[in-house]
PDB file of C-alpha atoms in Angstrom:
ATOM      1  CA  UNK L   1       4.189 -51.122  -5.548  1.00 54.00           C
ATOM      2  CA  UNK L   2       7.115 -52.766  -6.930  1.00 57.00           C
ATOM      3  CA  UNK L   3       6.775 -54.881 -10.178  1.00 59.00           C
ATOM      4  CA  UNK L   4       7.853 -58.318  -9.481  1.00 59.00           C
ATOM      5  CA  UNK L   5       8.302 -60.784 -12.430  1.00 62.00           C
ATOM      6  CA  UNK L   6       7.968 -64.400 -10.978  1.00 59.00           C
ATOM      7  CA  UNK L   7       9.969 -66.827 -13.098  1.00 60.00           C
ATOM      8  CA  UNK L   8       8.414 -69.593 -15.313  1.00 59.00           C
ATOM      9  CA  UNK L   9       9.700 -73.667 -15.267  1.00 62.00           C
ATOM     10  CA  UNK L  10      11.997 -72.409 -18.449  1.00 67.00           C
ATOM     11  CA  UNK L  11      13.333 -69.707 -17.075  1.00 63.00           C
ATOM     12  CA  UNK L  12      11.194 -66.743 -18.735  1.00 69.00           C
ATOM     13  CA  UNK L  13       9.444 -64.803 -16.939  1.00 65.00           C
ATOM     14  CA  UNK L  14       5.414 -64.421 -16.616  1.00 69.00           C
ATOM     15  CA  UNK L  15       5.344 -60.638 -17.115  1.00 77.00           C
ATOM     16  CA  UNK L  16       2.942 -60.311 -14.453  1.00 90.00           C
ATOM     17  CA  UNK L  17       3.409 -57.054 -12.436  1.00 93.00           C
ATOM     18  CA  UNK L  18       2.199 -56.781  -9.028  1.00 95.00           C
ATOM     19  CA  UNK L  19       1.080 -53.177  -8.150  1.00 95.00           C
ATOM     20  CA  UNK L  20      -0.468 -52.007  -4.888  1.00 96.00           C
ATOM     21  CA  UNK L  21      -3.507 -48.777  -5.266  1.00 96.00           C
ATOM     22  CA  UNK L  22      -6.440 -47.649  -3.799  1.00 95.00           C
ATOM     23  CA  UNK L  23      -9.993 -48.310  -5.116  1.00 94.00           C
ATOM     24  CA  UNK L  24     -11.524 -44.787  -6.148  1.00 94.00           C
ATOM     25  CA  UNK L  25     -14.987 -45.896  -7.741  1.00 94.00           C
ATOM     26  CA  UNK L  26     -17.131 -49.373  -6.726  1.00 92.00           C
ATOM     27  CA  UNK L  27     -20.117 -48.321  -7.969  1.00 93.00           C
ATOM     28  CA  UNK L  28     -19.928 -51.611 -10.660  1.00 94.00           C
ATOM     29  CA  UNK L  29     -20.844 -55.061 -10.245  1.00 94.00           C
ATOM     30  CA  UNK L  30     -17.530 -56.690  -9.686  1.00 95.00           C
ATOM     31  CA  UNK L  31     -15.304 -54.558 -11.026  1.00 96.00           C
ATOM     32  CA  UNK L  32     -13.516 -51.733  -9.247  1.00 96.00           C
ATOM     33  CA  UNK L  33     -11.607 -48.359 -10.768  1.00 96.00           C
ATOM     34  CA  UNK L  34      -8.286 -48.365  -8.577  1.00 96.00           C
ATOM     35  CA  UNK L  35      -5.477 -45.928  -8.986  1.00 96.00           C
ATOM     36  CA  UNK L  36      -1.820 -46.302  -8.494  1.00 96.00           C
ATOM     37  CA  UNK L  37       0.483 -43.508  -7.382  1.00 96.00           C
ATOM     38  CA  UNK L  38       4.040 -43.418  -8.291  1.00 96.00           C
ATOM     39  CA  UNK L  39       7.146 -40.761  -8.594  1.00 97.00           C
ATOM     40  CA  UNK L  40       8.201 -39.962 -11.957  1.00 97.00           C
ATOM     41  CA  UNK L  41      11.856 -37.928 -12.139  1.00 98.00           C
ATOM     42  CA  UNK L  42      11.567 -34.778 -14.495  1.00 97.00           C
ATOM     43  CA  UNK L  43      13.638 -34.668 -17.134  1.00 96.00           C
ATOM     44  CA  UNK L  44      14.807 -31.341 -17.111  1.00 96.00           C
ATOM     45  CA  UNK L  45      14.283 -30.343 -12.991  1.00 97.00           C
ATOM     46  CA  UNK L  46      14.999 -33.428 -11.823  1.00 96.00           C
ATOM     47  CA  UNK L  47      12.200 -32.933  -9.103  1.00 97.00           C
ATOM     48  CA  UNK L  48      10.499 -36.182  -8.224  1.00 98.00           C
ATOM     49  CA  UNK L  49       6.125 -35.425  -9.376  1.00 97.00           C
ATOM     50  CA  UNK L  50       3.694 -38.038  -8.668  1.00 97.00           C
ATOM     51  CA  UNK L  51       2.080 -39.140 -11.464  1.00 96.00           C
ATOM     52  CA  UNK L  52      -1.196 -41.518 -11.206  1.00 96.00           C
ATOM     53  CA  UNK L  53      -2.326 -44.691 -13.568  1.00 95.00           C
ATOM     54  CA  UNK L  54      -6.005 -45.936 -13.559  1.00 96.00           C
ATOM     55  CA  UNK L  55      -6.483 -49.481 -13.779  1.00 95.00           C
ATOM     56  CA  UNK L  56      -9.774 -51.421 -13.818  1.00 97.00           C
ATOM     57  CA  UNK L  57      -9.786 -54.294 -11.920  1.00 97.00           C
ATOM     58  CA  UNK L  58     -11.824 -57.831 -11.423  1.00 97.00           C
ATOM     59  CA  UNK L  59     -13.401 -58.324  -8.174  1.00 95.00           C
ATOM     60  CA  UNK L  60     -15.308 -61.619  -8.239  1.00 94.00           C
ATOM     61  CA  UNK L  61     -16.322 -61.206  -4.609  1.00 93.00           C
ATOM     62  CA  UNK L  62     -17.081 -57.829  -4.247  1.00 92.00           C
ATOM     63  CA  UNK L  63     -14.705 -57.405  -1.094  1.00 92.00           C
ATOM     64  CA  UNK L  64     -12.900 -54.207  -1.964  1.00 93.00           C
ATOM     65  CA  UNK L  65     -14.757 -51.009  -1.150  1.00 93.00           C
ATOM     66  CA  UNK L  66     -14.000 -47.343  -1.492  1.00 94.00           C
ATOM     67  CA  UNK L  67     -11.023 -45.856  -0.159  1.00 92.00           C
ATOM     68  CA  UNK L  68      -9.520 -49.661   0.362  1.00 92.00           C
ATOM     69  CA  UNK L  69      -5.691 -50.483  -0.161  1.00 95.00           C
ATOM     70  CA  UNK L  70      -5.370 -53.101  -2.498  1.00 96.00           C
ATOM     71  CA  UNK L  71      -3.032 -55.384  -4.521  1.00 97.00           C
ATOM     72  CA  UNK L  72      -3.513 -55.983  -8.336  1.00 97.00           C
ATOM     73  CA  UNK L  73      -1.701 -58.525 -10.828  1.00 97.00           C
ATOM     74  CA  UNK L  74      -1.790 -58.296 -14.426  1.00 96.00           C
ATOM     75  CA  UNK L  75      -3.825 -60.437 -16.451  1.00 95.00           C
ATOM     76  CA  UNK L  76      -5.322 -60.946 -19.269  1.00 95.00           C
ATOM     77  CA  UNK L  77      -7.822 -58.432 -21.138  1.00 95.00           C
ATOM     78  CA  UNK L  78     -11.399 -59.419 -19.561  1.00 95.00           C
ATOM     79  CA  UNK L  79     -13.142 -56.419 -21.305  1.00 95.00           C
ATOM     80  CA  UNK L  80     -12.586 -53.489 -23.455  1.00 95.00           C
ATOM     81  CA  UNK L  81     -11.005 -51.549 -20.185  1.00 95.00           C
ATOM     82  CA  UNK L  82     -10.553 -54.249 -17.609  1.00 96.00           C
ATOM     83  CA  UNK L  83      -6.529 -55.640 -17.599  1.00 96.00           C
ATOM     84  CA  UNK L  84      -6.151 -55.931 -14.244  1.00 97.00           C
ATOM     85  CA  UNK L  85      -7.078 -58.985 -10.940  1.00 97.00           C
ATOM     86  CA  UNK L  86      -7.555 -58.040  -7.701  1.00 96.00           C
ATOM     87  CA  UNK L  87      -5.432 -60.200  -5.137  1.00 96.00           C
ATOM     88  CA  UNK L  88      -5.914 -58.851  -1.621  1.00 95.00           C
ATOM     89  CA  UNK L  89      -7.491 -56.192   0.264  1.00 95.00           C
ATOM     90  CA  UNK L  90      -4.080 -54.793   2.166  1.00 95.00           C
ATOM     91  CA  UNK L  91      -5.734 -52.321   4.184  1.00 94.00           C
ATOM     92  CA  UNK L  92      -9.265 -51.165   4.670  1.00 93.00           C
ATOM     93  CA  UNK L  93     -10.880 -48.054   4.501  1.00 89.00           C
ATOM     94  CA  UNK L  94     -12.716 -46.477   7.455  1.00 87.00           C
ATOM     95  CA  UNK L  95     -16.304 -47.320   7.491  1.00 77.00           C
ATOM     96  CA  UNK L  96     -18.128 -43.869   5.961  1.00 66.00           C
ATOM     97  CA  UNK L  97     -21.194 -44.536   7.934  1.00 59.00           C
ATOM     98  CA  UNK L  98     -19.709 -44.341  10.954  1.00 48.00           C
ATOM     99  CA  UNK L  99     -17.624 -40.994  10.119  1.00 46.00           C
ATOM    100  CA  UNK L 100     -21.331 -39.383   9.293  1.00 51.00           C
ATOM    101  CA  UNK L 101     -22.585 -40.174  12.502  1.00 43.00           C
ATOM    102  CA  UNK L 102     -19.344 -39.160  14.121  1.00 50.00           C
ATOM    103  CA  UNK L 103     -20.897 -38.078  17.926  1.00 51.00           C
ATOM    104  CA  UNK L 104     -24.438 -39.165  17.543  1.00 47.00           C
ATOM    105  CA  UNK L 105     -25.930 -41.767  19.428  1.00 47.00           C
ATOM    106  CA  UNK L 106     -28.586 -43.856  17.296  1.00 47.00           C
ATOM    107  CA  UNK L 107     -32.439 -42.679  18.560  1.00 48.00           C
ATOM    108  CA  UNK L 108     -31.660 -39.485  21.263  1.00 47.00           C
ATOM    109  CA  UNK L 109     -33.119 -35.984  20.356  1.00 51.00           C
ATOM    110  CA  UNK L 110     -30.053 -34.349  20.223  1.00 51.00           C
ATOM    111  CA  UNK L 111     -29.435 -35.279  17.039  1.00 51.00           C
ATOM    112  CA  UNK L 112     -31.992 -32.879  15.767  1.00 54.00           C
ATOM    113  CA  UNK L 113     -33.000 -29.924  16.882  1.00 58.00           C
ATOM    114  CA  UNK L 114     -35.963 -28.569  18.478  1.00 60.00           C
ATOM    115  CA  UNK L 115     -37.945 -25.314  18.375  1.00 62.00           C
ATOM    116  CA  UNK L 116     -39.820 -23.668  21.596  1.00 67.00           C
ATOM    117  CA  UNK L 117     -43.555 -21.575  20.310  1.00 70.00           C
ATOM    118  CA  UNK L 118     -44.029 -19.255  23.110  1.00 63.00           C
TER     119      UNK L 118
END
């Protein structure tokens, strides 16, 4: 989550920033809505609040899902929203389909229940 500025043949640097999130919406083709968490001091308290930044990013491959840690770089603007390339998937999510079948076992009747006529 740091920024990191990687330095050009001349000495400049690229301005690219680095940032590390986690990918809140996937529901678009190749694109992904990822948000980045970071502490913010207050000015007059002093007490650290998180504050969050949205950033739309490319995914060519579709590999990122919901609830995956990813890393972003800066890059140019591909659309009106989207500034933003993904790099890696750091770290991903549980599967959901497994956590909705959490103690079921594929094709037994205890899964659903029954009711007796007497």
């Amino acid at each position: 989550m740091a920024d990191t500025n990687t330095p050009a043949a001349d000495g400049k640097t690229t301005g690219r920033r680095i940032l590390e999130g986690v990918v809140t919406r996937d529901k678009m083709a190749k694109t992904r809505r990822v948000e980045v968490e970071r502490l913010v001091r207050h000015p007059k308290y002093g007490k650290f609040v998180k504050r969050r930044t949205v950033c739309y990013v490319h995914d060519e491959a579709n590999d990122s899902h919901l609830g995956d840690t990813v890393e972003i770089v800066e890059s140019r603007p591909l659309s009106k929203t989207k500034r933003w390339n993904l790099v890696k998937v750091v770290k991903r999510a549980p599967s959901r389909t497994l956590s909705n079948l959490e103690g079921a076992v594929a094709g037994s009747d205890a899964a659903a229940p029954t009711v007796e006529k007497k």
